[in-house]
Short mmCIF file of C-alpha atoms in Angstrom, two decimals:
data_model
loop_
_atom_site.label_atom_id
_atom_site.label_comp_id
_atom_site.label_asym_id
_atom_site.label_seq_id
_atom_site.Cartn_x
_atom_site.Cartn_y
_atom_site.Cartn_z
CA MET A 24 40.62 -2.55 5.68
CA ASP A 25 38.46 -1.06 8.46
CA ALA A 26 40.02 2.37 7.93
CA LEU A 27 38.81 2.45 4.32
CA ILE A 28 35.14 2.05 5.16
CA PRO A 29 33.49 5.47 5.15
CA GLU A 30 31.84 6.33 8.46
CA PRO A 31 28.17 7.39 8.62
CA THR A 32 27.76 11.06 9.48
CA ASP A 33 25.22 13.85 9.80
CA SER A 34 24.59 16.90 7.65
CA PHE A 35 26.70 19.14 9.89
CA GLN A 36 30.01 17.58 8.86
CA PRO A 37 31.70 17.63 5.44
CA ASN A 38 30.06 14.64 3.80
CA HIS A 39 29.51 12.58 0.69
CA ALA A 40 25.89 11.87 -0.21
CA THR A 41 25.02 8.62 -2.02
CA TYR A 42 21.66 8.41 -3.81
CA ILE A 43 20.15 5.27 -5.36
CA ARG A 44 17.65 5.17 -8.22
CA TYR A 45 16.09 1.79 -8.97
CA PRO A 46 14.72 0.79 -11.40
CA SER A 47 16.39 3.30 -13.74
CA LEU A 48 14.97 3.67 -17.23
CA GLU A 49 18.09 5.45 -18.48
CA VAL A 50 20.36 2.57 -17.47
CA PHE A 51 17.95 -0.02 -18.87
CA GLN A 52 18.00 1.70 -22.27
CA GLN A 53 21.78 1.83 -22.12
CA TYR A 54 21.79 -1.88 -21.35
CA LEU A 55 19.61 -2.57 -24.40
CA ARG A 56 21.95 -0.56 -26.63
CA GLN A 57 24.71 -3.03 -25.84
CA GLY A 58 22.88 -5.67 -27.87
CA TRP A 59 20.43 -7.21 -25.40
CA THR A 60 17.43 -6.63 -27.64
CA GLU A 61 15.36 -9.31 -25.86
CA ALA A 62 16.20 -8.09 -22.37
CA TRP A 63 13.50 -6.99 -19.96
CA ASP A 64 13.44 -5.21 -16.64
CA ILE A 65 12.95 -7.66 -13.76
CA THR A 66 11.25 -5.50 -11.14
CA ASP A 67 8.64 -8.12 -10.33
CA ALA A 68 11.17 -10.22 -8.42
CA PRO A 69 10.29 -12.01 -5.15
CA VAL A 70 9.89 -9.83 -2.07
CA LEU A 71 11.72 -10.89 1.09
CA ASN A 72 9.59 -11.61 4.18
CA ILE A 73 6.45 -11.33 2.06
CA GLY A 74 4.55 -13.87 4.17
CA ASN A 75 5.02 -11.79 7.33
CA ARG A 76 3.96 -8.42 5.92
CA HIS A 77 0.84 -6.69 4.70
CA ASP A 78 0.87 -5.31 1.17
CA PRO A 79 2.01 -1.66 1.59
CA LEU A 80 0.45 -0.64 -1.74
CA ARG A 81 -2.99 -1.78 -0.65
CA SER A 82 -3.25 -0.21 2.77
CA LEU A 83 -6.61 0.95 4.08
CA VAL A 84 -7.68 4.50 4.60
CA GLN A 85 -7.16 4.21 8.36
CA ASP A 86 -3.57 3.13 7.68
CA LYS A 87 -2.90 6.61 6.33
CA ALA A 88 -2.06 7.55 9.90
CA VAL A 89 0.85 5.12 9.58
CA ALA A 90 1.85 6.17 6.07
CA ALA A 91 1.48 9.92 6.64
CA HIS A 92 5.16 10.60 6.14
CA GLU A 93 5.58 12.92 3.19
CA CYS A 94 9.30 12.25 2.98
CA ARG A 95 8.73 8.53 2.30
CA GLU A 96 6.28 8.65 -0.57
CA GLY A 97 8.34 7.98 -3.67
CA ASP A 98 10.93 10.73 -4.01
CA GLU A 99 13.16 9.15 -6.63
CA ALA A 100 16.35 9.93 -4.72
CA SER A 101 14.90 9.00 -1.35
CA PHE A 102 17.24 6.06 -0.77
CA TYR A 103 20.40 7.80 0.24
CA SER A 104 23.07 7.89 2.92
CA LEU A 105 25.67 10.35 4.19
CA THR A 106 29.26 9.38 4.91
CA LYS A 107 31.98 11.45 6.55
CA ALA A 108 34.31 13.21 4.11
CA ASP A 109 38.00 13.55 4.92
CA THR A 110 38.34 16.74 2.89
CA GLY A 111 36.15 19.72 2.12
CA HIS A 112 35.63 20.80 -1.47
CA HIS A 113 38.10 23.64 -0.90
CA GLN A 114 40.70 20.86 -1.13
CA SER A 115 40.63 19.67 -4.73
CA ILE A 116 40.74 16.02 -5.76
CA GLU A 117 44.14 16.75 -7.35
CA ALA A 118 45.47 17.15 -3.80
CA THR A 119 44.21 13.73 -2.71
CA ASP A 120 44.85 10.11 -3.60
CA PHE A 121 41.19 9.36 -4.23
CA VAL A 122 41.16 10.39 -7.88
CA ARG A 123 43.45 7.47 -8.70
CA ALA A 124 40.72 5.06 -7.59
CA ILE A 125 38.22 6.41 -10.13
CA PRO A 126 38.03 3.86 -12.96
CA ASP A 127 37.78 4.28 -16.72
CA GLN A 128 34.22 4.75 -18.00
CA THR A 129 34.82 2.57 -21.04
CA VAL A 130 35.36 -0.62 -19.00
CA LEU A 131 32.47 -2.69 -17.58
CA HIS A 132 33.45 -3.60 -14.02
CA ASN A 133 32.26 -6.37 -11.75
CA ILE A 134 29.93 -5.22 -9.00
CA SER A 135 32.52 -6.24 -6.40
CA GLU A 136 34.75 -3.44 -7.71
CA LEU A 137 32.00 -0.96 -6.91
CA PHE A 138 32.58 -1.64 -3.20
CA VAL A 139 36.29 -0.85 -3.58
CA HIS A 140 35.72 2.31 -5.59
CA MET A 141 33.05 3.57 -3.20
CA THR A 142 35.37 3.31 -0.17
CA TYR A 143 37.46 6.01 -1.83
CA VAL A 144 34.94 8.35 -3.39
CA GLN A 145 32.66 8.36 -0.33
CA ARG A 146 35.50 9.80 1.74
CA THR A 147 35.68 12.92 -0.46
CA GLU A 148 33.08 15.65 -0.22
CA GLY A 149 30.69 15.34 -3.14
CA VAL A 150 27.72 13.37 -4.45
CA THR A 151 27.34 9.89 -5.94
CA VAL A 152 24.25 8.65 -7.77
CA LEU A 153 23.84 4.90 -8.33
CA ARG A 154 21.38 4.15 -11.15
CA MET A 155 20.47 0.46 -11.21
CA VAL A 156 18.38 -2.02 -13.13
CA THR A 157 17.91 -5.78 -12.98
CA ALA A 158 17.45 -7.26 -16.45
CA GLY A 159 17.38 -10.59 -18.22
CA ASP A 160 16.10 -12.79 -21.04
CA ARG A 161 12.31 -13.22 -21.13
CA ASN A 162 12.80 -16.91 -21.80
CA ASN A 163 15.53 -17.52 -19.24
CA ASN A 164 15.09 -15.69 -15.98
CA GLU A 165 18.09 -17.52 -14.49
CA ASN A 166 20.42 -15.32 -16.55
CA ALA A 167 19.34 -12.13 -14.82
CA ILE A 168 21.90 -9.39 -14.40
CA LEU A 169 22.29 -6.40 -12.12
CA PHE A 170 23.48 -3.40 -14.09
CA CYS A 171 24.68 -0.26 -12.24
CA GLU A 172 25.93 3.11 -13.44
CA ARG A 173 27.79 5.22 -10.89
CA THR A 174 28.06 8.98 -11.39
CA THR A 175 30.30 10.71 -8.85
CA GLN A 176 30.64 14.49 -8.66
CA LEU A 177 33.87 15.73 -7.07
CA TRP A 178 35.63 19.09 -6.85
CA SER A 179 38.51 19.81 -9.21
CA ARG A 180 40.90 22.71 -8.64
CA ASN A 181 41.01 23.45 -12.37
CA GLU A 182 37.53 22.51 -13.56
CA GLY A 183 35.19 22.95 -10.57
CA TRP A 184 32.67 20.16 -10.04
CA VAL A 185 33.44 17.24 -12.36
CA ASP A 186 31.41 14.07 -13.06
CA PHE A 187 33.19 10.71 -13.03
CA ILE A 188 31.14 7.82 -14.47
CA ALA A 189 31.68 4.05 -14.28
CA THR A 190 29.48 1.01 -15.00
CA TYR A 191 29.24 -2.32 -13.17
CA SER A 192 27.39 -5.60 -13.59
CA SER A 193 26.79 -8.84 -11.72
CA ASN A 194 24.18 -11.52 -11.17
CA PRO A 195 21.68 -10.20 -8.59
CA ASN A 196 21.99 -13.35 -6.49
CA ASP A 197 25.79 -13.12 -6.53
CA PHE A 198 25.52 -9.51 -5.40
CA TYR A 199 23.17 -10.51 -2.58
CA ASP A 200 25.60 -13.23 -1.45
CA MET A 201 28.52 -10.76 -1.51
CA VAL A 202 26.68 -8.35 0.76
CA ALA A 203 25.48 -11.15 3.05
CA GLU A 204 29.02 -12.47 3.46
CA THR A 205 30.51 -9.05 4.16
CA SER A 206 31.36 -8.43 7.80
CA PRO A 207 28.84 -6.07 9.48
CA ALA A 208 31.72 -3.78 10.38
CA LEU A 209 32.61 -3.43 6.70
CA LYS A 210 29.11 -2.79 5.34
CA ALA A 211 28.22 0.67 4.12
CA GLN A 212 24.62 1.90 4.10
CA TYR A 213 24.36 2.01 0.30
CA MET A 214 24.97 -1.79 0.14
CA GLN A 215 22.04 -2.41 2.46
CA ASP A 216 19.90 0.01 0.46
CA MET A 217 20.70 -1.77 -2.83
CA VAL A 218 19.64 -5.10 -1.31
CA ASP A 219 16.53 -3.48 0.18
CA LEU A 220 15.45 -2.07 -3.19
CA ILE A 221 16.14 -5.13 -5.36
CA TRP A 222 14.45 -7.58 -2.96
CA ARG A 223 12.03 -5.09 -1.34
CA VAL A 224 13.11 -5.85 2.21
CA SER A 225 11.17 -2.87 3.64
CA ASP A 226 7.72 -1.51 2.88
CA ARG A 227 9.44 1.72 1.89
CA ALA A 228 11.32 -0.11 -0.85
CA VAL A 229 8.13 -1.71 -2.21
CA ARG A 230 6.54 1.71 -2.60
CA HIS A 231 9.70 3.24 -4.08
CA VAL A 232 10.19 0.52 -6.70
CA HIS A 233 6.51 0.59 -7.61
CA ILE A 234 6.54 4.35 -8.21
CA GLN A 235 9.84 4.27 -10.10
CA GLY A 236 8.65 1.44 -12.32
CA ARG A 237 5.28 3.06 -12.95
CA ARG A 238 7.08 6.15 -14.26
CA GLN A 239 8.68 4.04 -16.96
CA GLY A 240 5.66 1.89 -17.77
CA LEU A 241 6.85 -1.28 -16.02
CA GLU A 242 4.90 -3.83 -14.00
CA THR A 243 6.64 -3.58 -10.65
CA HIS A 244 4.46 -5.23 -8.08
CA ARG A 245 2.81 -8.55 -7.36
CA ALA A 246 0.32 -8.95 -4.52
CA ASP A 247 0.39 -12.75 -4.25
CA GLY A 248 1.76 -14.03 -0.95
CA TRP A 249 1.20 -11.01 1.29
CA LYS A 250 -0.64 -11.41 4.58
CA GLU A 251 -4.40 -11.01 4.45
CA ALA A 252 -5.41 -7.38 4.00
CA ARG A 253 -6.45 -5.47 7.10
CA ARG A 254 -10.00 -4.23 6.73
CA MET A 255 -12.25 -2.15 8.91
CA PRO A 256 -14.11 -4.49 11.29
CA VAL A 257 -17.56 -5.31 9.86
CA ALA A 258 -19.14 -4.85 13.29
CA ASP A 259 -17.85 -1.24 13.46
CA ILE A 260 -19.24 -0.41 10.01
CA GLN A 261 -22.60 -2.04 10.79
CA LEU A 262 -22.92 -0.15 14.08
CA ALA A 263 -22.17 3.17 12.37
CA ILE A 264 -24.74 2.40 9.66
CA ALA A 265 -27.36 1.48 12.28
CA GLN A 266 -26.79 4.80 14.06
CA ALA A 267 -26.90 6.86 10.84
CA THR A 268 -29.97 5.26 9.19
CA GLN A 269 -33.54 4.21 9.93
CA ASP A 270 -35.17 0.85 9.19
CA ILE A 271 -38.14 1.39 6.92
CA THR A 272 -40.93 -1.15 6.64
CA THR A 273 -42.31 -2.02 3.23
CA GLN A 274 -45.68 -0.54 4.28
CA ALA A 275 -44.06 2.84 4.98
CA LEU A 276 -42.36 3.06 1.60
CA LYS A 277 -43.56 5.58 -0.91
CA ALA A 278 -45.19 4.38 -4.09
CA GLY A 279 -42.62 3.39 -6.69
CA ASP A 280 -39.86 3.24 -4.05
CA ASP A 281 -40.17 -0.45 -3.22
CA SER A 282 -36.81 -1.64 -4.58
CA CYS A 283 -33.13 -0.88 -3.92
CA GLY A 284 -31.74 1.72 -6.30
CA CYS A 285 -28.42 -0.13 -6.43
CA CYS A 286 -29.18 -3.85 -6.87
CA THR A 287 -32.81 -3.19 -8.03
CA GLU A 288 -34.16 -6.06 -5.87
CA LYS A 289 -37.44 -5.51 -4.05
CA TYR A 290 -37.38 -4.81 -0.32
CA GLY A 291 -38.80 -7.51 1.94
CA PRO A 292 -38.04 -9.72 4.96
CA SER A 293 -34.66 -10.77 3.52
CA LYS A 294 -33.88 -7.37 1.98
CA ARG A 295 -33.88 -4.70 4.71
CA CYS A 296 -34.60 -1.14 3.61
CA LEU A 297 -32.49 1.61 5.22
CA GLU A 298 -33.26 5.30 4.91
CA LEU A 299 -30.32 7.70 4.93
CA GLU A 300 -30.44 11.08 6.63
CA CYS A 301 -30.99 12.71 3.24
CA GLY A 302 -34.20 10.65 2.78
CA HIS A 303 -33.00 8.27 0.06
CA THR A 304 -33.03 4.48 0.58
CA LEU A 305 -30.74 1.52 -0.06
CA CYS A 306 -30.80 -2.10 1.05
CA ALA A 307 -28.56 -2.98 4.00
CA ASP A 308 -26.25 -5.22 1.92
CA CYS A 309 -25.63 -2.62 -0.79
CA LEU A 310 -25.02 0.15 1.73
CA LEU A 311 -22.44 -1.95 3.59
CA THR A 312 -20.64 -2.79 0.31
CA TRP A 313 -20.77 0.85 -0.81
CA VAL A 314 -19.32 2.15 2.47
CA TYR A 315 -16.40 -0.31 2.25
CA HIS A 316 -15.79 0.60 -1.39
CA ARG A 317 -15.70 4.34 -0.74
CA TYR A 318 -13.31 4.07 2.19
CA GLU A 319 -10.97 1.76 0.30
CA GLN A 320 -10.96 4.31 -2.55
CA ASP A 321 -9.96 6.97 -0.03
CA ASP A 322 -13.35 8.68 -0.37
CA GLU A 323 -16.12 9.46 2.09
CA PRO A 324 -19.27 7.26 1.82
CA ASN A 325 -22.09 9.27 0.27
CA CYS A 326 -25.61 8.84 -1.05
CA GLN A 327 -25.57 7.56 -4.62
CA SER A 328 -28.60 9.72 -5.46
CA CYS A 329 -27.75 13.14 -4.02
CA ARG A 330 -24.11 12.77 -2.85
CA ALA A 331 -24.94 13.72 0.75
CA LEU A 332 -22.49 12.16 3.22
CA VAL A 333 -23.67 8.98 4.98
CA PHE A 334 -21.84 9.69 8.25
CA ALA A 335 -21.11 12.78 10.29
CA ASP A 336 -17.48 13.90 10.22
CA GLU A 337 -16.64 12.62 13.72
CA VAL A 338 -18.16 9.19 12.98
CA SER A 339 -16.16 8.85 9.76
CA THR A 340 -12.95 9.85 11.54
CA ALA A 341 -13.56 7.24 14.22
CA LEU A 342 -14.08 4.54 11.58
CA LYS A 343 -10.97 5.48 9.60
CA TYR A 344 -8.54 6.00 12.46
CA GLY A 345 -10.10 4.56 15.58
CA THR A 346 -9.09 7.72 17.42
CA ASN A 347 -12.02 10.10 17.44
CA GLY A 348 -13.28 9.19 20.92
CA PRO A 349 -11.57 9.81 24.26
CA ALA A 350 -9.63 6.52 24.03
CA TYR A 351 -7.83 4.39 21.49
CA THR A 352 -7.28 0.73 22.32
CA PHE A 353 -4.39 -1.40 21.07
CA ASP A 354 -5.32 -3.13 17.80
CA ILE A 355 -3.54 -6.50 17.52
CA ARG A 356 -3.49 -6.24 13.72
CA TYR A 357 -0.87 -3.47 14.03
CA ASN A 358 2.58 -3.38 15.61
CA ALA A 359 3.45 -1.03 18.47
CA TRP A 360 4.68 1.78 16.20
CA GLU A 361 1.61 1.59 13.94
CA ASN A 362 -0.69 1.74 16.96
CA ASN A 363 1.24 4.74 18.28
CA MET A 364 0.92 6.56 14.95
CA ARG A 365 -2.79 5.79 14.69
CA SER A 366 -3.34 7.11 18.20
CA LEU A 367 -1.96 10.46 16.98
CA ALA A 368 -4.08 10.62 13.82
CA ASP A 369 -6.49 13.18 15.27
CA LEU A 370 -3.55 15.61 15.57
CA ASP A 371 -2.87 15.47 11.81
CA LYS A 372 -6.44 16.25 10.82
CA TYR A 373 -5.88 20.00 11.09
CA GLU A 374 -2.51 21.76 10.91
CA ALA A 375 -1.14 24.06 13.57
CA ALA A 376 -0.17 26.46 10.77
CA HIS A 377 -3.91 27.16 10.27
CA ASN A 378 -5.02 26.98 13.90
CA HIS A 379 -5.96 30.48 15.06
CA GLN A 380 -6.86 29.50 18.62
CA GLN A 381 -4.74 30.76 21.51
CA ILE A 382 -2.70 28.73 24.01
CA PHE A 383 -0.82 29.62 27.19
CA VAL A 384 2.86 28.80 26.60
CA ASP A 385 4.19 26.50 29.33
CA THR A 386 7.67 25.48 28.16
CA GLU A 387 8.10 22.39 30.36
CA SER A 388 4.65 20.96 29.56
CA LEU A 389 5.15 21.54 25.84
CA MET A 390 8.64 19.98 25.82
CA GLY A 391 7.30 16.95 27.70
CA ILE A 392 4.77 16.44 24.90
CA PHE A 393 7.46 17.08 22.25
CA ASN A 394 9.70 14.32 23.69
CA HIS A 395 6.76 11.93 24.13
CA ILE A 396 5.82 12.16 20.43
CA ARG A 397 9.47 11.91 19.35
CA ARG A 398 9.85 8.65 21.28
CA MET A 399 6.83 7.31 19.40
CA ASP A 400 8.53 8.14 16.09
CA ASP A 401 11.72 6.41 17.21
CA SER A 402 9.85 3.12 17.73
CA GLU A 403 9.41 2.54 13.98
CA PRO A 404 10.73 -0.89 12.87
CA LEU A 405 13.26 -1.31 10.04
CA SER A 406 10.73 -3.43 8.13
CA SER A 407 8.82 -0.20 7.57
CA THR A 408 11.63 2.26 6.87
CA PRO A 409 15.35 1.85 6.05
CA GLN A 410 17.85 2.61 8.77
CA HIS A 411 19.07 5.91 7.33
CA LEU A 412 15.54 7.34 7.50
CA GLN A 413 15.09 6.35 11.15
CA TYR A 414 14.97 9.61 13.06
CA SER A 415 16.81 8.11 16.01
CA LYS A 416 19.84 7.84 13.68
CA MET A 417 19.74 11.59 12.97
CA ALA A 418 21.12 12.35 16.42
CA GLY A 419 22.77 15.64 15.51
CA GLU A 420 19.77 16.99 13.65
CA CYS A 421 17.35 15.90 16.39
CA ARG A 422 19.47 17.59 19.06
CA VAL A 423 19.43 20.90 17.17
CA LEU A 424 15.68 20.53 16.56
CA ALA A 425 14.92 19.96 20.26
CA SER A 426 17.24 22.77 21.40
CA ALA A 427 15.78 25.27 18.92
CA VAL A 428 12.22 24.40 19.94
CA ARG A 429 13.04 24.76 23.65
CA LYS A 430 14.76 28.12 23.05
CA GLY A 431 11.80 29.39 21.03
CA LEU A 432 9.30 28.32 23.71
CA SER A 433 11.36 29.79 26.56
CA LEU A 434 11.31 33.21 24.86
CA ARG A 435 7.50 33.03 24.89
CA ASP A 436 7.04 31.30 28.25
CA GLY A 437 4.00 32.56 30.16
CA GLN A 438 2.48 34.35 27.17
CA LEU A 439 -0.88 33.78 25.47
CA LEU A 440 -0.20 33.20 21.75
CA VAL A 441 -2.08 32.22 18.61
CA ILE A 442 -0.99 28.68 17.69
CA SER A 443 -0.33 29.46 14.02
CA ALA A 444 1.96 32.36 14.96
CA LEU A 445 3.88 30.22 17.46
CA PHE A 446 4.21 27.42 14.88
CA THR A 447 5.66 29.85 12.31
CA GLU A 448 8.14 31.24 14.86
CA LEU A 449 9.33 27.79 15.93
CA MET A 450 9.78 26.48 12.38
CA ALA A 451 11.77 29.57 11.38
CA ARG A 452 14.01 29.15 14.42
CA VAL A 453 14.53 25.43 13.73
CA ASN A 454 15.46 26.05 10.10
CA ASP A 455 17.87 28.86 10.96
CA ALA A 456 19.51 26.87 13.77
CA MET A 457 20.01 23.92 11.40
CA CYS A 458 21.48 26.28 8.80
CA LEU A 459 23.94 27.82 11.28
CA GLY A 460 25.00 24.41 12.56
CA ARG A 461 25.75 23.19 9.05
CA PHE A 462 27.62 26.41 8.23
CA HIS A 463 29.87 25.97 11.28
CA ASN A 464 30.12 22.17 10.74
CA THR A 465 28.92 21.24 14.22
CA TRP A 466 25.79 20.34 16.14
CA LEU A 467 27.59 20.45 19.51
CA MET A 468 26.85 24.16 19.91
CA LEU A 469 23.42 25.68 19.29
CA TYR A 470 23.88 28.93 17.40
CA ASN A 471 21.21 31.50 18.20
CA PRO A 472 19.67 33.00 15.01
CA ASP A 473 18.76 36.11 17.03
CA ASN A 474 22.46 37.07 17.01
CA TYR A 475 22.47 37.50 13.22
CA THR A 476 20.85 40.01 10.88
CA ASN A 477 18.39 38.95 8.19
CA ALA A 478 21.01 39.65 5.53
CA GLY A 479 23.56 37.58 7.41
CA MET A 480 21.18 34.63 7.75
CA GLU A 481 20.34 34.78 4.06
CA ALA A 482 24.06 34.64 3.23
CA PHE A 483 24.45 31.55 5.42
CA ARG A 484 21.50 29.87 3.70
CA GLN A 485 23.15 30.37 0.33
CA GLN A 486 26.40 28.73 1.50
CA THR A 487 25.23 25.72 3.51
CA ARG A 488 24.42 22.14 2.61
CA ASP A 489 20.84 20.94 2.45
CA PRO A 490 19.42 19.06 5.47
CA PRO A 491 19.01 15.27 5.20
CA LEU A 492 16.22 14.17 2.90
CA GLY A 493 13.01 13.86 4.86
CA PHE A 494 14.17 15.76 7.92
CA PRO A 495 12.37 19.04 7.10
CA GLU A 496 9.12 17.09 6.71
CA TYR A 497 9.76 15.24 9.97
CA SER A 498 10.46 18.43 11.94
CA TYR A 499 7.37 20.10 10.44
CA ARG A 500 5.16 17.19 11.44
CA LEU A 501 6.64 16.90 14.93
CA VAL A 502 6.19 20.61 15.72
CA ASN A 503 2.66 20.48 14.30
CA ARG A 504 1.77 17.45 16.40
CA PHE A 505 3.03 18.63 19.75
CA LEU A 506 1.31 22.02 19.42
CA GLN A 507 -1.96 20.37 18.35
CA PHE A 508 -1.59 17.86 21.21
CA TYR A 509 -1.24 20.72 23.70
CA HIS A 510 -4.35 22.38 22.29
CA LEU A 511 -6.62 19.34 21.73
CA ARG A 512 -5.70 16.82 24.42
CA GLN A 513 -6.95 18.70 27.46
CA CYS A 514 -8.98 16.13 29.39
CA THR A 515 -11.82 16.93 31.82
CA CYS A 516 -12.07 13.55 33.55
CA ALA A 517 -11.35 12.88 37.24
CA GLN A 518 -7.61 12.54 36.48
CA ARG A 519 -7.43 16.13 35.26
CA GLY A 520 -4.33 17.90 36.51
CA SER A 521 -1.81 15.22 35.51
CA ASP A 522 -0.49 13.49 32.41
CA HIS A 523 -2.54 10.35 31.97
CA TYR A 524 -3.79 7.87 29.37
CA HIS A 525 -7.11 6.58 28.14
CA ASP A 526 -5.84 3.32 26.69
CA LEU A 527 -3.23 4.44 24.10
CA LYS A 528 -4.32 8.08 23.92
CA ARG A 529 -2.37 10.35 26.21
CA TYR A 530 -3.79 13.54 27.72
CA TRP A 531 -1.64 16.22 29.28
CA ARG A 532 -4.09 17.38 31.89
#
C-alpha cells in the first residue's frame, strides 16, 4: 500500500498538481439538479480551534504586516499540492496502467473511493481539480453531505490532453473520521487540505472559504467564539493624540466654537477640547473614537472638517506597526512569527523596485541578511498557513533562489549600484534560474542564465512548468526585504560595526 501513495515533490520534477476549490457554486448547482431542491450550502460550519485563535477576517491594520502575503489572499486555486509523477506527458496514458483506475462519470462514488483513484492519477503527470461543497436540508443539518467533483487532465497519445470526470459523496463527519484514522504515512496533502477547508483548521482556510462563498452570495463566516480582538493599546493612541493636539480652554475658544462638531456637546470640565494641527477642534472622547474607527477601516485618521491628517506619517506608522522607532519589543498578543513579521513592516513600506538610492554591494553582508529574513519566514506556524505553502517545504525552489541571488550579487560585488536596478537584475536572474531548473528537471545544479541567449531563454520559458503557486510572490518579497534592510537598517549607535539588535529589530551595522 505504501508504494501507491504519491510522494510530495517540487516543481522541478515531472509532477501532478492537485487544486481544491471550496465552496464550489458549480458543484452546488449540480447537486441541486439531482432533486435536492431544499438543499443549502453549509459553509457556516464550526471552525476547529476557534477558541484559541483570533478572527483572521477582523484583523487590525497593524496586523497587515502579518497578512502581507499576496499569494495567500484568496486565489481560488490556492489550496494545492504537487506529487511526483512516474511518467512525463510524452508517455501517454495508453502506455500506463493508470487509465484503468479512472472511474465512470455516470456513477456517484463514495468519498473513500476518491482516495483510491487519486493514488493512481496523482502518479501521472497532469492536473486534478477537486470542486467541493457541503450541503444539507435546512430543517435537518444532521443529514449534511460532502459532494465532490474530480476533474483530472491527463495526456492521451491519440487525443492530447483529455479530461476525466468523476463525482463522490459522503457525510462530512464520516470523511473527517476517515482522514483521522488514516496512517500518517498514507496521508496525501490534498486530504489534509480538504479537512482544513471544510473545518477551517488554518487562518488561511477561513479567508479562502469566506472569499469563495462571497463570490457566490453565501454567508460563510461566523465570528462568535473567536478570541478577543487585538486592538491598538489605548495608552499608545492617547499619547499620540496628546503629542499631536493642544488642550484649549473654554475661555480661549472662538465665538460660536464652544461645542464638539461631532457629538455637539458643549466643552467644559468633563468635555476636554482638543485643537488639531489644522486648527479645528474635537472633544477628546470623539477624537479617540474617530482615530480607532479610521485605523480599523484601514484609513488614516483625519480631520472631519478639512480632511487634514491627524498624525504625521512616522507617528501613524509607529501606531500601526510598532516598528517606526529604533526598536520593536516583543508583543505578547502575537506569536513569535507574527512578531518577527511585524518587526519587518518598515521594510515593506516602500519597494526596492522604486528605490533610486545607491548601495555598496557587499555579497557576504547581503547574504547574511537574506538568510536571516528567510529564517523568519520559516517560523510560520501551520495554524496560519497550510503545510504546502510553508516555504521551508519548498526546499528545491529555495535552494535555487538563494543560489541565484548569491551569483547575482557576486557579479556586482564591490560596486556602487542603484537599488532598483540591482533588484531588477536579481529578480530576472532568479526567474531564469528557476525556469532552467524546471526545464532540466533538477534543482541539484544551478544553471547560469548568462550562458544562454535571449531567444534561447524565451524558448525555455515557453516549454517549462509554472513555479509553485505563491513562490514568485515570496521570492519578490524576500529580495525586496533584504535589499531594503541593507539600505535602511544602518545603525549609528555605539554598537555600530557589527550585527546587533534593538529588541526585535536587527541592524546590520
